[in-house]
PDB file of C-alpha atoms in Angstrom:
ATOM      1  CA  MET T   1      31.215 -63.752 -55.586  1.00  0.00           C
ATOM      2  CA  SER T   2      27.699 -61.973 -55.703  1.00  0.00           C
ATOM      3  CA  ALA T   3      26.701 -60.051 -52.825  1.00  0.00           C
ATOM      4  CA  THR T   4      24.324 -62.760 -51.317  1.00  0.00           C
ATOM      5  CA  ALA T   5      27.508 -64.674 -50.995  1.00  0.00           C
ATOM      6  CA  GLN T   6      29.581 -62.543 -49.509  1.00  0.00           C
ATOM      7  CA  THR T   7      26.857 -61.196 -47.009  1.00  0.00           C
ATOM      8  CA  ALA T   8      26.836 -65.212 -45.769  1.00  0.00           C
ATOM      9  CA  LEU T   9      30.425 -65.726 -45.464  1.00  0.00           C
ATOM     10  CA  LEU T  10      30.327 -62.660 -43.369  1.00  0.00           C
ATOM     11  CA  ALA T  11      27.174 -63.112 -41.342  1.00  0.00           C
ATOM     12  CA  THR T  12      28.695 -67.342 -40.222  1.00  0.00           C
ATOM     13  CA  ALA T  13      32.470 -65.681 -39.487  1.00  0.00           C
ATOM     14  CA  PHE T  14      30.773 -63.054 -37.921  1.00  0.00           C
ATOM     15  CA  VAL T  15      28.423 -66.059 -36.083  1.00  0.00           C
ATOM     16  CA  VAL T  16      31.345 -67.630 -35.020  1.00  0.00           C
ATOM     17  CA  LEU T  17      33.771 -65.151 -33.345  1.00  0.00           C
ATOM     18  CA  TRP T  18      31.325 -63.403 -32.336  1.00  0.00           C
ATOM     19  CA  ASN T  19      30.309 -66.674 -29.719  1.00  0.00           C
ATOM     20  CA  SER T  20      34.065 -67.621 -29.388  1.00  0.00           C
ATOM     21  CA  GLY T  21      33.674 -64.347 -26.812  1.00  0.00           C
ATOM     22  CA  PHE T  22      31.824 -66.374 -24.140  1.00  0.00           C
ATOM     23  CA  ILE T  23      33.794 -69.053 -24.210  1.00  0.00           C
ATOM     24  CA  GLY T  24      37.334 -66.674 -23.935  1.00  0.00           C
ATOM     25  CA  ALA T  25      35.400 -64.860 -20.786  1.00  0.00           C
ATOM     26  CA  GLU T  26      34.702 -68.227 -19.356  1.00  0.00           C
ATOM     27  CA  TYR T  27      39.012 -68.223 -19.606  1.00  0.00           C
ATOM     28  CA  GLY T  28      39.329 -64.551 -18.104  1.00  0.00           C
ATOM     29  CA  LEU T  29      37.096 -64.113 -15.949  1.00  0.00           C
ATOM     30  CA  PRO T  30      39.117 -66.433 -13.095  1.00  0.00           C
ATOM     31  CA  PHE T  31      41.844 -64.326 -13.190  1.00  0.00           C
ATOM     32  CA  THR T  32      40.316 -60.917 -12.973  1.00  0.00           C
ATOM     33  CA  GLY T  33      36.750 -59.393 -12.659  1.00  0.00           C
ATOM     34  CA  PRO T  34      34.438 -58.904 -14.905  1.00  0.00           C
ATOM     35  CA  LEU T  35      35.391 -54.249 -15.494  1.00  0.00           C
ATOM     36  CA  THR T  36      38.517 -54.630 -14.990  1.00  0.00           C
ATOM     37  CA  LEU T  37      38.341 -57.325 -17.586  1.00  0.00           C
ATOM     38  CA  LEU T  38      36.498 -54.730 -20.146  1.00  0.00           C
ATOM     39  CA  PHE T  39      38.894 -52.745 -19.096  1.00  0.00           C
ATOM     40  CA  TRP T  40      41.947 -54.541 -20.122  1.00  0.00           C
ATOM     41  CA  ARG T  41      40.534 -55.099 -23.289  1.00  0.00           C
ATOM     42  CA  TYR T  42      38.847 -52.117 -25.060  1.00  0.00           C
ATOM     43  CA  LEU T  43      42.593 -49.976 -23.385  1.00  0.00           C
ATOM     44  CA  ALA T  44      44.526 -52.598 -25.648  1.00  0.00           C
ATOM     45  CA  LEU T  45      42.700 -52.824 -28.722  1.00  0.00           C
ATOM     46  CA  ALA T  46      42.295 -48.564 -28.416  1.00  0.00           C
ATOM     47  CA  ALA T  47      46.140 -48.528 -28.867  1.00  0.00           C
ATOM     48  CA  LEU T  48      46.221 -51.280 -30.968  1.00  0.00           C
ATOM     49  CA  LEU T  49      44.064 -49.438 -33.750  1.00  0.00           C
ATOM     50  CA  GLY T  50      45.959 -46.095 -32.997  1.00  0.00           C
ATOM     51  CA  PHE T  51      49.168 -47.496 -33.662  1.00  0.00           C
ATOM     52  CA  TYR T  52      47.879 -49.109 -37.059  1.00  0.00           C
ATOM     53  CA  LEU T  53      45.513 -46.146 -37.888  1.00  0.00           C
ATOM     54  CA  ALA T  54      48.551 -44.202 -36.887  1.00  0.00           C
ATOM     55  CA  ALA T  55      50.901 -45.936 -39.042  1.00  0.00           C
ATOM     56  CA  LEU T  56      49.242 -45.606 -42.418  1.00  0.00           C
ATOM     57  CA  GLY T  57      49.232 -42.221 -41.915  1.00  0.00           C
ATOM     58  CA  ARG T  58      45.018 -42.255 -41.236  1.00  0.00           C
ATOM     59  CA  LEU T  59      45.215 -41.707 -37.462  1.00  0.00           C
ATOM     60  CA  GLN T  60      42.672 -38.158 -37.459  1.00  0.00           C
ATOM     61  CA  TRP T  61      40.157 -35.914 -35.631  1.00  0.00           C
ATOM     62  CA  PRO T  62      36.938 -36.844 -37.229  1.00  0.00           C
ATOM     63  CA  GLY T  63      34.885 -34.025 -36.363  1.00  0.00           C
ATOM     64  CA  ALA T  64      32.891 -34.191 -33.300  1.00  0.00           C
ATOM     65  CA  ARG T  65      29.517 -35.259 -33.958  1.00  0.00           C
ATOM     66  CA  ARG T  66      31.502 -38.448 -36.249  1.00  0.00           C
ATOM     67  CA  ALA T  67      33.705 -39.645 -33.593  1.00  0.00           C
ATOM     68  CA  GLY T  68      30.665 -38.979 -30.613  1.00  0.00           C
ATOM     69  CA  HIS T  69      28.180 -40.986 -32.604  1.00  0.00           C
ATOM     70  CA  ALA T  70      31.061 -44.013 -32.361  1.00  0.00           C
ATOM     71  CA  THR T  71      31.628 -43.341 -28.847  1.00  0.00           C
ATOM     72  CA  LEU T  72      28.465 -43.537 -28.003  1.00  0.00           C
ATOM     73  CA  VAL T  73      27.427 -46.893 -29.950  1.00  0.00           C
ATOM     74  CA  GLY T  74      30.526 -48.494 -28.801  1.00  0.00           C
ATOM     75  CA  VAL T  75      29.712 -48.256 -25.221  1.00  0.00           C
ATOM     76  CA  LEU T  76      26.198 -49.361 -25.392  1.00  0.00           C
ATOM     77  CA  ALA T  77      28.002 -52.061 -27.851  1.00  0.00           C
ATOM     78  CA  HIS T  78      30.254 -53.414 -25.717  1.00  0.00           C
ATOM     79  CA  GLY T  79      30.413 -51.257 -22.487  1.00  0.00           C
ATOM     80  CA  VAL T  80      26.734 -51.780 -21.710  1.00  0.00           C
ATOM     81  CA  TRP T  81      26.127 -54.893 -23.312  1.00  0.00           C
ATOM     82  CA  LEU T  82      28.866 -57.086 -21.782  1.00  0.00           C
ATOM     83  CA  GLY T  83      29.143 -54.860 -18.600  1.00  0.00           C
ATOM     84  CA  CYS T  84      25.310 -56.513 -17.779  1.00  0.00           C
ATOM     85  CA  VAL T  85      26.100 -60.034 -19.024  1.00  0.00           C
ATOM     86  CA  PHE T  86      28.696 -60.306 -16.800  1.00  0.00           C
ATOM     87  CA  ILE T  87      27.130 -58.449 -13.941  1.00  0.00           C
ATOM     88  CA  ALA T  88      24.240 -60.815 -13.848  1.00  0.00           C
ATOM     89  CA  LEU T  89      26.524 -64.072 -14.131  1.00  0.00           C
ATOM     90  CA  GLU T  90      28.520 -62.977 -11.042  1.00  0.00           C
ATOM     91  CA  ARG T  91      25.587 -62.692  -8.858  1.00  0.00           C
ATOM     92  CA  ASP T  92      24.601 -66.256  -9.869  1.00  0.00           C
ATOM     93  CA  VAL T  93      22.213 -65.468 -11.812  1.00  0.00           C
ATOM     94  CA  PRO T  94      22.249 -68.749 -14.731  1.00  0.00           C
ATOM     95  CA  ALA T  95      23.301 -68.856 -17.725  1.00  0.00           C
ATOM     96  CA  ALA T  96      20.579 -70.487 -19.824  1.00  0.00           C
ATOM     97  CA  LEU T  97      18.824 -67.357 -18.030  1.00  0.00           C
ATOM     98  CA  VAL T  98      21.261 -64.593 -19.421  1.00  0.00           C
ATOM     99  CA  ALA T  99      20.922 -66.304 -23.057  1.00  0.00           C
ATOM    100  CA  LEU T 100      17.195 -66.393 -22.878  1.00  0.00           C
ATOM    101  CA  VAL T 101      16.649 -62.719 -22.186  1.00  0.00           C
ATOM    102  CA  VAL T 102      19.043 -61.521 -24.463  1.00  0.00           C
ATOM    103  CA  ALA T 103      17.514 -63.155 -26.908  1.00  0.00           C
ATOM    104  CA  LEU T 104      14.853 -60.833 -26.814  1.00  0.00           C
ATOM    105  CA  GLN T 105      17.173 -58.063 -28.638  1.00  0.00           C
ATOM    106  CA  PRO T 106      16.180 -59.542 -32.489  1.00  0.00           C
ATOM    107  CA  LEU T 107      12.322 -58.540 -31.283  1.00  0.00           C
ATOM    108  CA  ALA T 108      13.542 -55.677 -29.862  1.00  0.00           C
ATOM    109  CA  THR T 109      15.084 -54.517 -33.139  1.00  0.00           C
ATOM    110  CA  GLY T 110      11.797 -55.931 -35.609  1.00  0.00           C
ATOM    111  CA  ALA T 111       9.376 -54.052 -33.608  1.00  0.00           C
ATOM    112  CA  LEU T 112      11.674 -50.973 -33.414  1.00  0.00           C
ATOM    113  CA  SER T 113      12.848 -50.951 -37.063  1.00  0.00           C
ATOM    114  CA  GLY T 114      10.435 -49.482 -38.953  1.00  0.00           C
ATOM    115  CA  ALA T 115       9.975 -46.918 -36.766  1.00  0.00           C
ATOM    116  CA  VAL T 116      14.261 -45.855 -36.362  1.00  0.00           C
ATOM    117  CA  THR T 117      15.825 -47.029 -39.752  1.00  0.00           C
ATOM    118  CA  GLY T 118      12.458 -46.749 -42.565  1.00  0.00           C
ATOM    119  CA  GLU T 119      12.722 -50.851 -43.189  1.00  0.00           C
ATOM    120  CA  ARG T 120       9.856 -52.373 -41.643  1.00  0.00           C
ATOM    121  CA  THR T 121       9.961 -55.804 -40.677  1.00  0.00           C
ATOM    122  CA  ALA T 122       8.106 -57.773 -42.979  1.00  0.00           C
ATOM    123  CA  TRP T 123       5.715 -60.763 -41.843  1.00  0.00           C
ATOM    124  CA  SER T 124       7.961 -63.796 -43.082  1.00  0.00           C
ATOM    125  CA  GLN T 125      10.457 -61.873 -40.990  1.00  0.00           C
ATOM    126  CA  TRP T 126       8.376 -61.975 -37.878  1.00  0.00           C
ATOM    127  CA  LEU T 127       7.648 -65.533 -38.318  1.00  0.00           C
ATOM    128  CA  GLY T 128      10.907 -66.346 -38.310  1.00  0.00           C
ATOM    129  CA  LEU T 129      11.662 -63.698 -35.260  1.00  0.00           C
ATOM    130  CA  ILE T 130       8.875 -65.891 -33.296  1.00  0.00           C
ATOM    131  CA  VAL T 131      10.030 -68.900 -34.532  1.00  0.00           C
ATOM    132  CA  GLY T 132      13.842 -68.563 -33.692  1.00  0.00           C
ATOM    133  CA  PHE T 133      12.766 -67.239 -29.594  1.00  0.00           C
ATOM    134  CA  ALA T 134      10.976 -70.703 -29.745  1.00  0.00           C
ATOM    135  CA  GLY T 135      14.276 -72.117 -30.537  1.00  0.00           C
ATOM    136  CA  VAL T 136      16.232 -70.030 -27.591  1.00  0.00           C
ATOM    137  CA  VAL T 137      13.450 -71.571 -25.429  1.00  0.00           C
ATOM    138  CA  ILE T 138      14.054 -75.146 -26.417  1.00  0.00           C
ATOM    139  CA  ALA T 139      18.004 -75.145 -26.475  1.00  0.00           C
ATOM    140  CA  VAL T 140      18.338 -73.030 -23.337  1.00  0.00           C
ATOM    141  CA  GLY T 141      15.411 -74.586 -21.049  1.00  0.00           C
ATOM    142  CA  ALA T 142      17.119 -77.817 -21.215  1.00  0.00           C
ATOM    143  CA  ARG T 143      19.634 -76.688 -18.843  1.00  0.00           C
ATOM    144  CA  PHE T 144      17.392 -73.493 -17.113  1.00  0.00           C
ATOM    145  CA  GLU T 145      17.740 -74.111 -13.012  1.00  0.00           C
ATOM    146  CA  LEU T 146      16.473 -71.053 -11.445  1.00  0.00           C
ATOM    147  CA  ASP T 147      19.396 -70.132  -8.555  1.00  0.00           C
ATOM    148  CA  GLY T 148      17.752 -68.893  -5.365  1.00  0.00           C
ATOM    149  CA  ASP T 149      21.183 -67.020  -4.764  1.00  0.00           C
ATOM    150  CA  ALA T 150      20.437 -64.706  -7.930  1.00  0.00           C
ATOM    151  CA  SER T 151      19.371 -60.981  -6.646  1.00  0.00           C
ATOM    152  CA  LEU T 152      16.856 -58.996  -8.528  1.00  0.00           C
ATOM    153  CA  VAL T 153      20.350 -56.842 -10.126  1.00  0.00           C
ATOM    154  CA  GLY T 154      21.276 -59.804 -11.750  1.00  0.00           C
ATOM    155  CA  LEU T 155      18.263 -60.519 -13.101  1.00  0.00           C
ATOM    156  CA  LEU T 156      17.689 -57.230 -14.407  1.00  0.00           C
ATOM    157  CA  ALA T 157      20.578 -56.996 -16.245  1.00  0.00           C
ATOM    158  CA  PRO T 158      20.473 -58.708 -19.160  1.00  0.00           C
ATOM    159  CA  PHE T 159      17.647 -56.132 -20.509  1.00  0.00           C
ATOM    160  CA  GLY T 160      20.022 -53.627 -20.329  1.00  0.00           C
ATOM    161  CA  SER T 161      22.082 -55.973 -22.427  1.00  0.00           C
ATOM    162  CA  VAL T 162      19.202 -56.021 -24.843  1.00  0.00           C
ATOM    163  CA  VAL T 163      18.281 -52.290 -25.438  1.00  0.00           C
ATOM    164  CA  ALA T 164      21.932 -51.168 -24.975  1.00  0.00           C
ATOM    165  CA  ILE T 165      22.901 -53.579 -28.066  1.00  0.00           C
ATOM    166  CA  THR T 166      19.335 -52.723 -30.015  1.00  0.00           C
ATOM    167  CA  ILE T 167      19.909 -49.246 -29.981  1.00  0.00           C
ATOM    168  CA  ALA T 168      23.655 -49.269 -30.965  1.00  0.00           C
ATOM    169  CA  THR T 169      22.393 -51.264 -33.707  1.00  0.00           C
ATOM    170  CA  LEU T 170      20.352 -48.781 -34.742  1.00  0.00           C
ATOM    171  CA  LEU T 171      21.791 -46.037 -34.453  1.00  0.00           C
ATOM    172  CA  GLU T 172      24.405 -47.853 -36.508  1.00  0.00           C
ATOM    173  CA  ARG T 173      22.154 -48.553 -39.393  1.00  0.00           C
ATOM    174  CA  ARG T 174      20.214 -45.546 -39.446  1.00  0.00           C
ATOM    175  CA  SER T 175      23.745 -43.945 -39.718  1.00  0.00           C
ATOM    176  CA  SER T 176      24.659 -46.533 -42.433  1.00  0.00           C
ATOM    177  CA  LEU T 177      21.607 -44.755 -44.378  1.00  0.00           C
ATOM    178  CA  ARG T 178      21.133 -41.558 -44.183  1.00  0.00           C
ATOM    179  CA  SER T 179      24.876 -40.544 -44.648  1.00  0.00           C
ATOM    180  CA  PRO T 180      26.777 -43.453 -45.763  1.00  0.00           C
ATOM    181  CA  GLU T 181      29.105 -41.149 -47.804  1.00  0.00           C
ATOM    182  CA  ASP T 182      29.658 -39.206 -43.903  1.00  0.00           C
ATOM    183  CA  HIS T 183      30.291 -43.030 -42.293  1.00  0.00           C
ATOM    184  CA  LEU T 184      33.620 -43.545 -40.196  1.00  0.00           C
ATOM    185  CA  PRO T 185      35.890 -46.467 -41.173  1.00  0.00           C
ATOM    186  CA  VAL T 186      34.761 -49.432 -39.396  1.00  0.00           C
ATOM    187  CA  ASP T 187      38.438 -49.374 -38.175  1.00  0.00           C
ATOM    188  CA  THR T 188      38.315 -45.805 -36.994  1.00  0.00           C
ATOM    189  CA  ALA T 189      34.938 -46.270 -35.698  1.00  0.00           C
ATOM    190  CA  LEU T 190      36.070 -49.246 -33.679  1.00  0.00           C
ATOM    191  CA  LEU T 191      38.711 -47.191 -32.320  1.00  0.00           C
ATOM    192  CA  TYR T 192      36.287 -44.317 -30.539  1.00  0.00           C
ATOM    193  CA  GLN T 193      34.069 -47.594 -29.476  1.00  0.00           C
ATOM    194  CA  SER T 194      36.982 -48.895 -28.038  1.00  0.00           C
ATOM    195  CA  LEU T 195      38.237 -45.486 -26.286  1.00  0.00           C
ATOM    196  CA  GLY T 196      35.031 -44.619 -25.089  1.00  0.00           C
ATOM    197  CA  THR T 197      34.328 -47.850 -23.717  1.00  0.00           C
ATOM    198  CA  ALA T 198      37.779 -47.842 -21.639  1.00  0.00           C
ATOM    199  CA  ILE T 199      37.204 -44.514 -20.266  1.00  0.00           C
ATOM    200  CA  VAL T 200      33.706 -45.264 -19.410  1.00  0.00           C
ATOM    201  CA  VAL T 201      34.604 -48.846 -17.586  1.00  0.00           C
ATOM    202  CA  ALA T 202      38.340 -47.333 -15.936  1.00  0.00           C
ATOM    203  CA  VAL T 203      36.320 -45.920 -12.845  1.00  0.00           C
ATOM    204  CA  PRO T 204      33.847 -48.822 -12.272  1.00  0.00           C
ATOM    205  CA  ALA T 205      36.425 -51.367 -12.706  1.00  0.00           C
ATOM    206  CA  TRP T 206      39.097 -49.147 -10.419  1.00  0.00           C
ATOM    207  CA  TRP T 207      36.526 -48.723  -7.933  1.00  0.00           C
ATOM    208  CA  LEU T 208      34.810 -51.895  -7.175  1.00  0.00           C
ATOM    209  CA  GLU T 209      37.794 -54.375  -8.568  1.00  0.00           C
ATOM    210  CA  GLY T 210      41.013 -52.230  -7.810  1.00  0.00           C
ATOM    211  CA  PHE T 211      42.000 -53.355 -11.697  1.00  0.00           C
ATOM    212  CA  ALA T 212      43.212 -56.598  -9.916  1.00  0.00           C
ATOM    213  CA  THR T 213      44.692 -59.160 -12.174  1.00  0.00           C
ATOM    214  CA  GLU T 214      46.447 -62.344 -12.298  1.00  0.00           C
ATOM    215  CA  TRP T 215      49.122 -62.391 -14.988  1.00  0.00           C
ATOM    216  CA  ASN T 216      49.474 -65.081 -16.794  1.00  0.00           C
ATOM    217  CA  THR T 217      50.263 -67.116 -19.895  1.00  0.00           C
ATOM    218  CA  THR T 218      46.340 -68.192 -20.023  1.00  0.00           C
ATOM    219  CA  PHE T 219      44.824 -64.879 -19.665  1.00  0.00           C
ATOM    220  CA  VAL T 220      47.538 -62.897 -22.007  1.00  0.00           C
ATOM    221  CA  VAL T 221      46.884 -65.701 -24.604  1.00  0.00           C
ATOM    222  CA  THR T 222      42.599 -65.191 -23.568  1.00  0.00           C
ATOM    223  CA  MET T 223      42.779 -61.654 -23.092  1.00  0.00           C
ATOM    224  CA  ALA T 224      44.614 -61.713 -27.280  1.00  0.00           C
ATOM    225  CA  TRP T 225      41.716 -63.996 -28.646  1.00  0.00           C
ATOM    226  CA  LEU T 226      38.884 -61.323 -27.087  1.00  0.00           C
ATOM    227  CA  ILE T 227      41.319 -58.588 -28.602  1.00  0.00           C
ATOM    228  CA  VAL T 228      41.550 -59.795 -31.604  1.00  0.00           C
ATOM    229  CA  ALA T 229      39.381 -61.678 -33.113  1.00  0.00           C
ATOM    230  CA  VAL T 230      36.398 -61.172 -30.908  1.00  0.00           C
ATOM    231  CA  SER T 231      35.966 -57.227 -30.482  1.00  0.00           C
ATOM    232  CA  LEU T 232      38.353 -56.471 -33.519  1.00  0.00           C
ATOM    233  CA  GLY T 233      36.929 -59.157 -35.553  1.00  0.00           C
ATOM    234  CA  ALA T 234      33.475 -59.839 -34.553  1.00  0.00           C
ATOM    235  CA  TYR T 235      32.072 -56.424 -33.627  1.00  0.00           C
ATOM    236  CA  GLY T 236      33.760 -55.156 -36.745  1.00  0.00           C
ATOM    237  CA  LEU T 237      32.152 -58.205 -39.329  1.00  0.00           C
ATOM    238  CA  MET T 238      28.859 -56.448 -37.213  1.00  0.00           C
ATOM    239  CA  TRP T 239      29.093 -52.719 -38.019  1.00  0.00           C
ATOM    240  CA  GLN T 240      30.233 -54.072 -41.944  1.00  0.00           C
ATOM    241  CA  LEU T 241      26.950 -56.445 -42.166  1.00  0.00           C
ATOM    242  CA  LEU T 242      24.448 -53.213 -41.284  1.00  0.00           C
ATOM    243  CA  LYS T 243      26.240 -52.297 -44.119  1.00  0.00           C
ATOM    244  CA  LEU T 244      25.004 -54.152 -46.415  1.00  0.00           C
ATOM    245  CA  THR T 245      21.660 -55.036 -45.128  1.00  0.00           C
ATOM    246  CA  ASP T 246      18.868 -53.944 -42.552  1.00  0.00           C
ATOM    247  CA  ALA T 247      19.667 -54.418 -38.733  1.00  0.00           C
ATOM    248  CA  THR T 248      16.696 -57.298 -38.515  1.00  0.00           C
ATOM    249  CA  ARG T 249      18.514 -59.983 -40.348  1.00  0.00           C
ATOM    250  CA  VAL T 250      21.586 -58.848 -38.088  1.00  0.00           C
ATOM    251  CA  ALA T 251      19.990 -58.883 -34.760  1.00  0.00           C
ATOM    252  CA  SER T 252      18.736 -62.597 -36.178  1.00  0.00           C
ATOM    253  CA  LEU T 253      22.350 -63.983 -36.222  1.00  0.00           C
ATOM    254  CA  PHE T 254      22.165 -63.764 -31.739  1.00  0.00           C
ATOM    255  CA  TYR T 255      19.202 -66.531 -32.013  1.00  0.00           C
ATOM    256  CA  LEU T 256      22.296 -68.531 -33.038  1.00  0.00           C
ATOM    257  CA  GLY T 257      24.082 -67.028 -29.634  1.00  0.00           C
ATOM    258  CA  PRO T 258      23.166 -69.854 -27.559  1.00  0.00           C
ATOM    259  CA  PRO T 259      23.389 -72.999 -29.713  1.00  0.00           C
ATOM    260  CA  VAL T 260      26.292 -72.631 -31.181  1.00  0.00           C
ATOM    261  CA  THR T 261      28.335 -71.493 -27.914  1.00  0.00           C
ATOM    262  CA  ALA T 262      26.446 -74.536 -26.401  1.00  0.00           C
ATOM    263  CA  VAL T 263      28.974 -76.598 -29.524  1.00  0.00           C
ATOM    264  CA  MET T 264      31.657 -74.491 -28.191  1.00  0.00           C
ATOM    265  CA  ALA T 265      31.365 -75.411 -25.000  1.00  0.00           C
ATOM    266  CA  TYR T 266      31.908 -79.167 -25.806  1.00  0.00           C
ATOM    267  CA  LEU T 267      34.206 -78.897 -27.984  1.00  0.00           C
ATOM    268  CA  ALA T 268      36.328 -76.522 -25.006  1.00  0.00           C
ATOM    269  CA  PHE T 269      35.623 -77.871 -22.261  1.00  0.00           C
ATOM    270  CA  GLY T 270      33.335 -81.531 -22.650  1.00  0.00           C
ATOM    271  CA  ASP T 271      30.339 -79.759 -21.922  1.00  0.00           C
ATOM    272  CA  ARG T 272      27.553 -82.838 -22.881  1.00  0.00           C
ATOM    273  CA  LEU T 273      24.422 -81.779 -25.342  1.00  0.00           C
ATOM    274  CA  ALA T 274      20.532 -82.390 -24.476  1.00  0.00           C
ATOM    275  CA  LEU T 275      18.186 -83.697 -26.643  1.00  0.00           C
ATOM    276  CA  ALA T 276      16.433 -80.428 -26.719  1.00  0.00           C
ATOM    277  CA  GLU T 277      19.925 -78.739 -27.305  1.00  0.00           C
ATOM    278  CA  TRP T 278      19.409 -80.534 -31.004  1.00  0.00           C
ATOM    279  CA  VAL T 279      16.172 -79.616 -31.461  1.00  0.00           C
ATOM    280  CA  GLY T 280      16.948 -76.288 -30.829  1.00  0.00           C
ATOM    281  CA  MET T 281      19.388 -75.407 -33.067  1.00  0.00           C
ATOM    282  CA  VAL T 282      17.038 -77.255 -35.663  1.00  0.00           C
ATOM    283  CA  VAL T 283      14.035 -75.107 -34.537  1.00  0.00           C
ATOM    284  CA  VAL T 284      16.671 -71.506 -34.499  1.00  0.00           C
ATOM    285  CA  ALA T 285      18.103 -72.029 -37.843  1.00  0.00           C
ATOM    286  CA  ALA T 286      14.586 -72.151 -39.283  1.00  0.00           C
ATOM    287  CA  GLY T 287      13.677 -69.782 -38.030  1.00  0.00           C
ATOM    288  CA  VAL T 288      17.184 -67.504 -38.708  1.00  0.00           C
ATOM    289  CA  ALA T 289      16.484 -69.229 -41.985  1.00  0.00           C
ATOM    290  CA  LEU T 290      13.426 -67.439 -42.242  1.00  0.00           C
ATOM    291  CA  VAL T 291      14.249 -63.724 -41.428  1.00  0.00           C
ATOM    292  CA  GLN T 292      17.619 -64.065 -43.604  1.00  0.00           C
ATOM    293  CA  PHE T 293      15.328 -64.817 -47.365  1.00  0.00           C
ATOM    294  CA  GLY T 294      12.728 -62.388 -46.027  1.00  0.00           C
ATOM    295  CA  LYS T 295      11.298 -59.542 -48.182  1.00  0.00           C
ATOM    296  CA  THR T 296      12.112 -56.409 -46.123  1.00  0.00           C
ATOM    297  CA  ASP T 297       9.662 -53.826 -46.575  1.00  0.00           C
ATOM    298  CA  ARG T 298      11.407 -50.241 -46.715  1.00  0.00           C
ATOM    299  CA  ARG T 299       9.097 -47.088 -46.823  1.00  0.00           C
ATOM    300  CA  PRO T 300      10.044 -43.739 -48.742  1.00  0.00           C
ATOM    301  CA  ALA T 301      14.335 -42.235 -47.544  1.00  0.00           C
ATOM    302  CA  ARG T 302      12.325 -39.407 -46.387  1.00  0.00           C
ATOM    303  CA  ALA T 303      11.195 -41.527 -43.216  1.00  0.00           C
ATOM    304  CA  VAL T 304      14.931 -42.244 -41.795  1.00  0.00           C
ATOM    305  CA  ASP T 305      16.023 -38.132 -42.439  1.00  0.00           C
TER     306      ASP T 305
END
């Protein structure tokens, strides 16, 4: 299999698994609070990875610098990213508006990628980013209704998600470029990312929600999916993609979130798709294709040192 085909396969699997997490949240949140859901999810993932690495004889301390980097990236990409999305939804911010704000992330990554990683976003990729964002606007516009009950905190929370996932993506890509030989294996990196997220989320989950959880079959099955398929599978694929290709290309895949999630919601809950959503999907696909097949301009290696 060629490198291009392998990357395409990984990207497809990432998009499907990543966006299934939003459907999983719909099933899990009726039985616990959003912060408690994150706490159980990442505590269980850390334990699972810890046992796995111990069984292989690979559970070792990688050093403060590498462990610290993985922890920081994890807290941003897991805890802050998901926490802000859940806070917005809990405070009655329409899901379409949350999706629209979060879709700013590829544009932010494209704007900052040159300065942080030394990989400039080419004009064709910029065109793709703009087209992709337009597709998201078309797709989510069909469902957009501003709820007067949404608080200022809720409205601002999705921007926190954008900042967090953008910083995490660029930090991980820069690390892959600067010292690939010093990079932690994906499973080890996920262990420290999960531990960091569970520790950071633990206090607010206990303070605000008291870890209140209704343990039943639906919740356990949902948690198993979120832990294995999303937190382990999707995030693992994202970090792997950041080793293979530039941050702007990986970030553009987030544009596929709203339309793919809409299709999944149709299959899972029977939600009907409006014509505008179908049109938006086509426009998003065109934008992502422009980004994926555009040529990235690289600065000299010293720019990322």
